[in-house]
Short mmCIF file of C-alpha atoms in Angstrom, two decimals:
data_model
loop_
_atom_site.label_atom_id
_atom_site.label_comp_id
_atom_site.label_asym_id
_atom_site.label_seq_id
_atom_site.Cartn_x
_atom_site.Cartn_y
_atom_site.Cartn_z
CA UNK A 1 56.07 91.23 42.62
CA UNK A 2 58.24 92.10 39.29
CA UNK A 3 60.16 88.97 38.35
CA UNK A 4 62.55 91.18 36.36
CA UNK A 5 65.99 90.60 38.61
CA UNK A 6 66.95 94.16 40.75
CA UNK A 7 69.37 96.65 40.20
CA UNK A 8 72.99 95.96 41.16
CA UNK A 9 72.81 98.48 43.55
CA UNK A 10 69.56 97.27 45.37
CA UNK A 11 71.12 93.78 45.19
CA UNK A 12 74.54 95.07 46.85
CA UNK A 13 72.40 96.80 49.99
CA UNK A 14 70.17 93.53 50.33
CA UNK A 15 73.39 91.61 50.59
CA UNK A 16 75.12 94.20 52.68
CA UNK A 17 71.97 93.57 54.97
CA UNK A 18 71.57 90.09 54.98
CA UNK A 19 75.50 90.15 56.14
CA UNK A 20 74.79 92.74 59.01
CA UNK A 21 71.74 90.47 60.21
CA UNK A 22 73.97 87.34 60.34
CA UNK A 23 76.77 88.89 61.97
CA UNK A 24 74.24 90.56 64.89
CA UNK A 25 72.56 86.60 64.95
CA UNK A 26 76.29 84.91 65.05
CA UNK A 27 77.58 86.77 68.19
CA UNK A 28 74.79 86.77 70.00
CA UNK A 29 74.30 82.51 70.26
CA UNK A 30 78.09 81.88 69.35
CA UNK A 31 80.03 84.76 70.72
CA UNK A 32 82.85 86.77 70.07
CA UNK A 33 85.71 84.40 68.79
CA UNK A 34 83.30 81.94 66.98
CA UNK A 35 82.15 84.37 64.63
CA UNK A 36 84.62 84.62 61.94
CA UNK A 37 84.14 86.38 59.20
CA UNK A 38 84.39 82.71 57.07
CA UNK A 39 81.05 81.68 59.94
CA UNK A 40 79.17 84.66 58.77
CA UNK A 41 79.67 85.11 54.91
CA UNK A 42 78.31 81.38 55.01
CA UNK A 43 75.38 82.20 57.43
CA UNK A 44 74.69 84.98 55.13
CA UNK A 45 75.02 83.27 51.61
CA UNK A 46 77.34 85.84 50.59
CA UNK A 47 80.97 85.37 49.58
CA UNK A 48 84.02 85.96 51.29
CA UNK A 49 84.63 88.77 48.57
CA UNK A 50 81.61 89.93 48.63
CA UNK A 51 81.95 90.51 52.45
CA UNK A 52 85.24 92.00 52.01
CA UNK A 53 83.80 94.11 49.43
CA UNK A 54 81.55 95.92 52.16
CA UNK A 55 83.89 95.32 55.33
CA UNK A 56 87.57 95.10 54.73
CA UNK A 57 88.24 94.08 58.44
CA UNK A 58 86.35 92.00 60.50
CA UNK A 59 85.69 95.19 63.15
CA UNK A 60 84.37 97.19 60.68
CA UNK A 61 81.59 94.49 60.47
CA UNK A 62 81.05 94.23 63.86
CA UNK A 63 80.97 97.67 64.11
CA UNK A 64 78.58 98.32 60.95
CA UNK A 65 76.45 95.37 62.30
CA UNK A 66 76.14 97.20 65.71
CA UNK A 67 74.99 100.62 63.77
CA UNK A 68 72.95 98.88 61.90
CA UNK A 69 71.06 97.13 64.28
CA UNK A 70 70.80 100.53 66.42
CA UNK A 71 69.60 102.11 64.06
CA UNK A 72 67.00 99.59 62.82
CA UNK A 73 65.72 100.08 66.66
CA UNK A 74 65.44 103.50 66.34
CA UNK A 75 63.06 103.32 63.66
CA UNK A 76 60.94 100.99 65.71
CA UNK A 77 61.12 103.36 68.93
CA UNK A 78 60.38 106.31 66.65
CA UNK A 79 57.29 104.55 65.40
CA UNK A 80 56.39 103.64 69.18
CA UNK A 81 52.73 104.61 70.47
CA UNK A 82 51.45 103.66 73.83
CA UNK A 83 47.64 104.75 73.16
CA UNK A 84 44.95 105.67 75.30
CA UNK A 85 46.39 104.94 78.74
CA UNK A 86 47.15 107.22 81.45
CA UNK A 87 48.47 107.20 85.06
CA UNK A 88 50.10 104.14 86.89
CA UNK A 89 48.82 101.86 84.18
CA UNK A 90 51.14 104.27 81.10
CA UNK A 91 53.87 103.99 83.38
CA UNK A 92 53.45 100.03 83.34
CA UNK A 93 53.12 99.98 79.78
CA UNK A 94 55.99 101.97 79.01
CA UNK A 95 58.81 100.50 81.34
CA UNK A 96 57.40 97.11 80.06
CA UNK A 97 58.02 98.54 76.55
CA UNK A 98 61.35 99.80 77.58
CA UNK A 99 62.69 96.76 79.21
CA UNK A 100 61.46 94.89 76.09
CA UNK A 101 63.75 97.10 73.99
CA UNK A 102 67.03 95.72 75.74
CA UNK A 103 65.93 91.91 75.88
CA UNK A 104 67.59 89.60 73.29
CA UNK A 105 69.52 89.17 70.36
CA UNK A 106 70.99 92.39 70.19
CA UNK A 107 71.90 93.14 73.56
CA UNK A 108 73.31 89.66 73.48
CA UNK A 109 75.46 90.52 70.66
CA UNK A 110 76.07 94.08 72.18
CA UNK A 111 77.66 92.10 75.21
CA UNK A 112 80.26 89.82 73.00
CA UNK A 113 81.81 93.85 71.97
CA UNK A 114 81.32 95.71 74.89
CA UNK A 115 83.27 92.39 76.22
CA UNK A 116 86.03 92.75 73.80
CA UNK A 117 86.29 96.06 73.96
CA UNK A 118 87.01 96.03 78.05
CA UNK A 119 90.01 94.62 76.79
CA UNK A 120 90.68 96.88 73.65
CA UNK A 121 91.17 100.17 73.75
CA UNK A 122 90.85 100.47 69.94
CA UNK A 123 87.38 99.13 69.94
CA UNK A 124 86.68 100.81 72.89
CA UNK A 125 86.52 103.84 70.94
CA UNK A 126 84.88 102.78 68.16
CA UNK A 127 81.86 101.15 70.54
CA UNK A 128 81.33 104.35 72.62
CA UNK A 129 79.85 106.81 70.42
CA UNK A 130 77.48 103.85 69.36
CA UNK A 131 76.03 102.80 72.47
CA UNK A 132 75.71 106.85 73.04
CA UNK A 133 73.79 107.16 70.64
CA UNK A 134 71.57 104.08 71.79
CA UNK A 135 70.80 105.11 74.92
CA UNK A 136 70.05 108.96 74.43
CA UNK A 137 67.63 107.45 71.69
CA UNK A 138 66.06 104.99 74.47
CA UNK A 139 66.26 107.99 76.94
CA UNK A 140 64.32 110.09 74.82
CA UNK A 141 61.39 108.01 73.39
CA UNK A 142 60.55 106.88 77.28
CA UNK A 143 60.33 110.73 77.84
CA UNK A 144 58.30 110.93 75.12
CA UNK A 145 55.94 108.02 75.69
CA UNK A 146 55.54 108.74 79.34
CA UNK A 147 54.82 112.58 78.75
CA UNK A 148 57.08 113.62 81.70
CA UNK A 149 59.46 116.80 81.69
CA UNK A 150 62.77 115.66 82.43
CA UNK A 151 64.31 119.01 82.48
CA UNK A 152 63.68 118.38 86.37
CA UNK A 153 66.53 116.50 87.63
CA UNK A 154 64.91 114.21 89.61
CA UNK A 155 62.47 112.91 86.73
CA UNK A 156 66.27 112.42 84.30
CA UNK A 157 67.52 110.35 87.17
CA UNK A 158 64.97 108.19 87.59
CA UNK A 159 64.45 107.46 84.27
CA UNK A 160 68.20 106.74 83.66
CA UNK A 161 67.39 104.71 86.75
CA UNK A 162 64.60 102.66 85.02
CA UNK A 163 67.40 102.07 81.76
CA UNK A 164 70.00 100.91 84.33
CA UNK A 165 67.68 98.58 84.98
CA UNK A 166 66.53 97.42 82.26
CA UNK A 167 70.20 96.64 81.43
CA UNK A 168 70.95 94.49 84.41
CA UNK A 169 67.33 92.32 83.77
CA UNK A 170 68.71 92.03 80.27
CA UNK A 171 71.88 90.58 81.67
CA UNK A 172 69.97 88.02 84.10
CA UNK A 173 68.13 86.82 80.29
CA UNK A 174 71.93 86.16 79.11
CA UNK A 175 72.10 82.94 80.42
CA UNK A 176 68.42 81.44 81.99
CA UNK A 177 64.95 82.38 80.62
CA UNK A 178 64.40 85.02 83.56
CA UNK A 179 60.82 86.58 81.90
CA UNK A 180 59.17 85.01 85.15
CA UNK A 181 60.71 86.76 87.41
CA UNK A 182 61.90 90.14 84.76
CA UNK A 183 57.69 90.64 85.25
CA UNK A 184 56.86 91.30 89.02
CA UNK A 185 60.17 93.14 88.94
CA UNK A 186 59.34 95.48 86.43
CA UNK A 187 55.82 96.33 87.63
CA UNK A 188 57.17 96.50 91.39
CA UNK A 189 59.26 99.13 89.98
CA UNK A 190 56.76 100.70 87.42
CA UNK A 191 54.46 101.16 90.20
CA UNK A 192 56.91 102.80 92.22
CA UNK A 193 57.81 105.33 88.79
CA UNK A 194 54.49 106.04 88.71
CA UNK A 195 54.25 107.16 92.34
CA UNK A 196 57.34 109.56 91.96
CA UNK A 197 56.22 110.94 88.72
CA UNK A 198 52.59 111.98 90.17
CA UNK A 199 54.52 113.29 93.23
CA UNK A 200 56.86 115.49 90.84
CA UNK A 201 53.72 117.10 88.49
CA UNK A 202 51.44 118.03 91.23
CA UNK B 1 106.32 87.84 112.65
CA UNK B 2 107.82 84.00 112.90
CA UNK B 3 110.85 83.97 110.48
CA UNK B 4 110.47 80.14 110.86
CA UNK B 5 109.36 78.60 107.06
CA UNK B 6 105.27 78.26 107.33
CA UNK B 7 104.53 74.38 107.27
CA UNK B 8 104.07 73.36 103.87
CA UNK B 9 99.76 73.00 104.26
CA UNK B 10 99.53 76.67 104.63
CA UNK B 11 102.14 77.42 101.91
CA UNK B 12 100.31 75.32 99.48
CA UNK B 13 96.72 77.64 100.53
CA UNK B 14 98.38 80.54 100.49
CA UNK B 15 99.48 79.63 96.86
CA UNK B 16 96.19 78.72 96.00
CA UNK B 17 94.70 81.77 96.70
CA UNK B 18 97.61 83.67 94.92
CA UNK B 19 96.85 82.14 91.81
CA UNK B 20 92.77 82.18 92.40
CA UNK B 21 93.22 86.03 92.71
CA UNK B 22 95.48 86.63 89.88
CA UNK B 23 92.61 84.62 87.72
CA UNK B 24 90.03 87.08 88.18
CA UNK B 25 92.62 90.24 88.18
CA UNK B 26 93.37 88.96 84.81
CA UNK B 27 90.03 87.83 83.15
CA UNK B 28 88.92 91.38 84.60
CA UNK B 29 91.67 93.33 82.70
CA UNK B 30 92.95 90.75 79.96
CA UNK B 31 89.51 89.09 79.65
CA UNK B 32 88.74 85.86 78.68
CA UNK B 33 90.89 84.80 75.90
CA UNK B 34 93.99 85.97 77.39
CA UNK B 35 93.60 84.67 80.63
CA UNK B 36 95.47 81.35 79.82
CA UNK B 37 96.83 79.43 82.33
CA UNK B 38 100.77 80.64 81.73
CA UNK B 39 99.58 84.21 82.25
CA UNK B 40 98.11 83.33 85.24
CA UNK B 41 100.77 81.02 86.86
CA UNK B 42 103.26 83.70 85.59
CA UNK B 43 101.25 86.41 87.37
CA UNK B 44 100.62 84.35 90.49
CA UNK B 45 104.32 83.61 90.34
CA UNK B 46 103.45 79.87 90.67
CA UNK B 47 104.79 77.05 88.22
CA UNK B 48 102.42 76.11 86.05
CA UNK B 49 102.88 72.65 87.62
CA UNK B 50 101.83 74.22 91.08
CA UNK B 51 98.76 75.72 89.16
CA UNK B 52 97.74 72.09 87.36
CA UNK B 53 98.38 70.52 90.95
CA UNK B 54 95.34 72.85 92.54
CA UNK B 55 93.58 73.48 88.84
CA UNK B 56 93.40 70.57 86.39
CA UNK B 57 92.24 72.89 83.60
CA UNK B 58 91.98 76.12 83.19
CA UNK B 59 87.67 75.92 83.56
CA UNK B 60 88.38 74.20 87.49
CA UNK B 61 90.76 77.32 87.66
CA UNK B 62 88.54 79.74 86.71
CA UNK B 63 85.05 78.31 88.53
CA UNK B 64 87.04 78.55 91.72
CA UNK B 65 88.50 81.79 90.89
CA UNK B 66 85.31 83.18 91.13
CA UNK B 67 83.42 80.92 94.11
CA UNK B 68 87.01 82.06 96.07
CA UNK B 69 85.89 85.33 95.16
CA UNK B 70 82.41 85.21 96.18
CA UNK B 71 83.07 83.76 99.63
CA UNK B 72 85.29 86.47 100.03
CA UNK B 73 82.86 88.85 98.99
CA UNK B 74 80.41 87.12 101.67
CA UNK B 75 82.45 87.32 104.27
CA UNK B 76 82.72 90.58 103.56
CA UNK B 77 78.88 91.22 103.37
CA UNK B 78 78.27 89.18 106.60
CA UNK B 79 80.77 91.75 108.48
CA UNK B 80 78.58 94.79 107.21
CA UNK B 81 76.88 96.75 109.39
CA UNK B 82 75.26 100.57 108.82
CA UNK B 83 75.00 102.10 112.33
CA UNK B 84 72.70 104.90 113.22
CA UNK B 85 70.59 105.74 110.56
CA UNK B 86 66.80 105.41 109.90
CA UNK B 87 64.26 106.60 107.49
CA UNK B 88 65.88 107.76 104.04
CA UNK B 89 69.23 107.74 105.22
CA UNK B 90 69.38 104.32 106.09
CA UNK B 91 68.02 103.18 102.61
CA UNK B 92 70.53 105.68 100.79
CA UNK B 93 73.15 104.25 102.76
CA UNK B 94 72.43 100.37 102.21
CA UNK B 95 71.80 101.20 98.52
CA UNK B 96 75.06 102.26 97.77
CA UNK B 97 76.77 99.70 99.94
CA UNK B 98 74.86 97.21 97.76
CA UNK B 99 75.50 99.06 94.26
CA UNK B 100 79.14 99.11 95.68
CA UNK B 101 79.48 95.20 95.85
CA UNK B 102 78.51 94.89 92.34
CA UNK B 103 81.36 97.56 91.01
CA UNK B 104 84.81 96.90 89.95
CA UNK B 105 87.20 93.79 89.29
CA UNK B 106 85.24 90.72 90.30
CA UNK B 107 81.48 92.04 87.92
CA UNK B 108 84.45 92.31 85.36
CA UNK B 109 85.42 88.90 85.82
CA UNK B 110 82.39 87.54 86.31
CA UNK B 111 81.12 88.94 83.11
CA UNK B 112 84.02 87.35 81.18
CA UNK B 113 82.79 84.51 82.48
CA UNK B 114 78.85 84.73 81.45
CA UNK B 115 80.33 85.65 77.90
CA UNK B 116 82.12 82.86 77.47
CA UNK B 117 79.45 80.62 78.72
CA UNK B 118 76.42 82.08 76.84
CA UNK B 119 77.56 79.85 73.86
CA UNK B 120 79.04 76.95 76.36
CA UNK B 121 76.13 75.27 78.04
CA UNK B 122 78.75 73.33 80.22
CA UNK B 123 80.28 76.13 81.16
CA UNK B 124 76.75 77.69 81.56
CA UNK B 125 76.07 74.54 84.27
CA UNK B 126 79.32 75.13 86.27
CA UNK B 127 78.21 79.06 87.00
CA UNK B 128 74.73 79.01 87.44
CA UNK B 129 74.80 77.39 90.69
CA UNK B 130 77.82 79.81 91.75
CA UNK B 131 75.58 82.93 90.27
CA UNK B 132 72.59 82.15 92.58
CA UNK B 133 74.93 81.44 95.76
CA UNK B 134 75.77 85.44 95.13
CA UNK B 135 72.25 86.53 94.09
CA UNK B 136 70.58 85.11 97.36
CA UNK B 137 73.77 86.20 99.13
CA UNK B 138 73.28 89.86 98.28
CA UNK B 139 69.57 89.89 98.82
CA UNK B 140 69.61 88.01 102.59
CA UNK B 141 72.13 91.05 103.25
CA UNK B 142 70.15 93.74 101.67
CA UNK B 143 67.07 92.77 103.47
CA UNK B 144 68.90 92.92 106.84
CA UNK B 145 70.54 96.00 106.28
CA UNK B 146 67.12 97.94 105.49
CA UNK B 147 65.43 95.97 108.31
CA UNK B 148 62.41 94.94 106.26
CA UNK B 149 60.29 92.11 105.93
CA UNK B 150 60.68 90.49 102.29
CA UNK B 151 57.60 87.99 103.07
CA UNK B 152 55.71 90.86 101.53
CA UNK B 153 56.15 90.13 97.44
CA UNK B 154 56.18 93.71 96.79
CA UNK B 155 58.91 94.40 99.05
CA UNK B 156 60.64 91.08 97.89
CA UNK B 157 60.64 92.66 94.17
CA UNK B 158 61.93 95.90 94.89
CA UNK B 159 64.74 94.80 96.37
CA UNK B 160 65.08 92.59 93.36
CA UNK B 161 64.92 95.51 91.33
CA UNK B 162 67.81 96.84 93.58
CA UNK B 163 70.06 94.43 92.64
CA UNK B 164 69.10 94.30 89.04
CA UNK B 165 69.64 98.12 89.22
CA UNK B 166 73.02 97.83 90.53
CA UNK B 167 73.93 95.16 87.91
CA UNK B 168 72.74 97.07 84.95
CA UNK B 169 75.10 100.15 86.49
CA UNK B 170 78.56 97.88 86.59
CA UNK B 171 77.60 97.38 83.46
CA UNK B 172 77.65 100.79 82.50
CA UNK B 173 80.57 100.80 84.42
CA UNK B 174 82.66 98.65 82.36
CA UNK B 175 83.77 100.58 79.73
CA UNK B 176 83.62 103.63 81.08
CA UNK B 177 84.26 105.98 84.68
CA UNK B 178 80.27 106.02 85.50
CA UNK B 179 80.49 106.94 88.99
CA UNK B 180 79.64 110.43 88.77
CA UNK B 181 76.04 109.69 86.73
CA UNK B 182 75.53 106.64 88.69
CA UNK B 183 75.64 108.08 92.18
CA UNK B 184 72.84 110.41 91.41
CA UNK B 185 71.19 107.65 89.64
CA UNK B 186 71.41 105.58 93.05
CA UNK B 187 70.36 108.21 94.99
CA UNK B 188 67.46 108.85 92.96
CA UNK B 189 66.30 105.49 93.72
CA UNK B 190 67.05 104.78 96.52
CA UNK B 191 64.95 108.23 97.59
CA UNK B 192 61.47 106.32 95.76
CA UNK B 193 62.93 103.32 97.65
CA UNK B 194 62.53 104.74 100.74
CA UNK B 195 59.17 105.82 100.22
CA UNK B 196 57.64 102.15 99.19
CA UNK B 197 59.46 100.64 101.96
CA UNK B 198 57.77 103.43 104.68
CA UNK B 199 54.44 103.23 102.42
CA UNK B 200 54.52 99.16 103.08
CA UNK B 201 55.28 98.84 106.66
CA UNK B 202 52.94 101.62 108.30
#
C-alpha cells in the first residue's frame, strides 16, 4: 500500500505482463492477423519501444504470451484440490474441472497459433514443445486429483481419452455458447470413467 | 470413353467442383490467408473469371467449398456399412470409422474456417448452419451403425461425447502424425463404450 513508485525492475515485469495478458486477450476475440503488435502495445498501455524492448519480433510475443499463459495455468492446476469426495461423484468433479481447464480465452488464443503454425513450419516448432508441456501438466494433475495409477495402460488411455475430449468440447465453445450441452456430455462420460476406473482397481 | 466434347452444362459442373476442391486442398495446407482467389483459380486451373462466374467472392467460394465437401462426405457416410460384427467389435469398428471422418484435409479446412470466423460474426452466420448439417449428419450415422436407440439421453450423450472425442483428436492431429497415440486412445474408448451401450439396452 506504499505510495513510494516501484523499482525499475518490478515496473519492467508488470509491463512485460500486462503486454503478455493483452496479447493472449487480442487473439483470442480478434485473431491471428488483427493482432498487430501496434493493436496490443495500445491494449496494453505500453509503447511500441517498450514492447520491442521485451519482444523484438512479433512471434516471440506470441510465443512468450503462450508460455506465459501456460505457465500461469500450471500454478492454478498445481494449487488444485478436489476435497472430500470419492467414487463416481470425484470422477465428476474432476473431468468437470478438467474440461474447465481448456474452455476459453486461452484455448481460443491457442487456436489462432496452432492455426498459423499448420501453415508454418517455423512456428510449428516453436509451438510444439509448448503445448507438450501443457498437456503432460494437464495429464498429470487429473492423475493426481483422481488418485488412479496410470502406469496401467488402459487407465493412460483413457485419461488421454477424457483430454481429447475436452479439446474437441473446447472447440464446439469457439464459436456458440455450447455449456448446455458441454454438461450432460461431460457427466455421460464421467460416469462412464468412473465405471472403468472401479473395474481397473478391484 | 466418348471422345466427343462433354456439352458445355457438365463442363461448367465439372469446373465447379475443380475449383470447390482445390479451395479446401488449399485452406487445408496454405490456410486461410493464402487461400486467395488467384491461388485457387490457378490451382483449379480455371480463369479467375470462370471462378467469379460460379463464386462472387471469395466467402461464396469458400462456404460452398466446404457444404460441396460435406455432401460429399455424406454421401459417403450414407454408403457405410460395417458387416458382421456385434458386441465390442462392432463398437470398435464404428468408432474408428467415425474418428476417421473427422481426420485429414477437410477438419483442416474447416478449422481455417472457424478461425477466421471466431472474430467475423458474418462469417460466423454463414457456417453455423453448414456445421450442424455435419454434426447431425455424423450422429444419425453413428447411431445406425451401432444399432442403438438414442431416445435414451444417456445413450444420446455418449455418442455426443464420441464425436466430441474424435474432434478434439483431429485436433491433435493437426500439427502433428497422432495416429499411433490416437488409435489406442480410440480403442480405449470405444472398449468403455461398448460396455454403457450393453449396460443400457439389457
Amino acid at each position: 500500500m506504499s505510495s513510494a513508485p516501484a523499482p525499475k525492475q518490478d515496473r519492467s515485469r508488470v509491463t512485460r505482463q500486462r503486454i503478455l495478458e493483452a496479447a493472449v486477450e487480442s487473439l483470442a476475440t480478434r485473431g491471428w492477423d488483427a493482432s498487430t503488435v501496434s493493436v496490443i502495445a495500445a491494449d496494453a498501455e505500453a509503447s511500441r519501444g517498450a514492447l520491442q524492448h521485451h519482444f523484438p519480433t512479433r512471434e516471440d510475443l506470441i510465443i512468450a504470451a503462450l508460455d506465459y499463459m501456460f505457465e500461469k495455468r500450471a500454478a492454478q492446476m498445481a494449487a488444485l484440490t478436489i476435497p472430500d469426495l470419492t467414487g463416481p461423484d470425484r470422477v465428476a468433479m474432476v473431468v468437470r474441472t478438467v474440461v474447465d481447464l481448456y474452455i476459453g480465452s486461452l484455448f481460443r488464443a491457442s487456436l489462432q497459433v496452432w492455426n498459423a503454425a499448420s501453415a508454418d513450419p517455423a512456428l510449428r516448432d516453436r509451438i510444439l514443445p509448448l503445448e507438450h508441456k501443457f498437456g503432460s501438466g494437464v495429464h498429470d494433475l487429473t492423475v493426481r486429483l483422481l488418485g488412479v495409477d496410470d502406469s496401467d495402460p488402459q487407465v493412460r488411455s483413457l485419461i488421454r481419452a477424457t483430454l481429447d475430449l475436452a479439446r474437441g468440447l473446447a472447440l464446439a465453445d469457439v464459436l456458440t455458447d455450447d455449456s448446455r450441452r458441454r454438461r450432460r456430455v461431460v457427466d455421460a462420460w464421467a460416469a462412464q470413467l468412473a465405471v472403468a476406473l472401479a473395474a481397473r482397481s478391484s
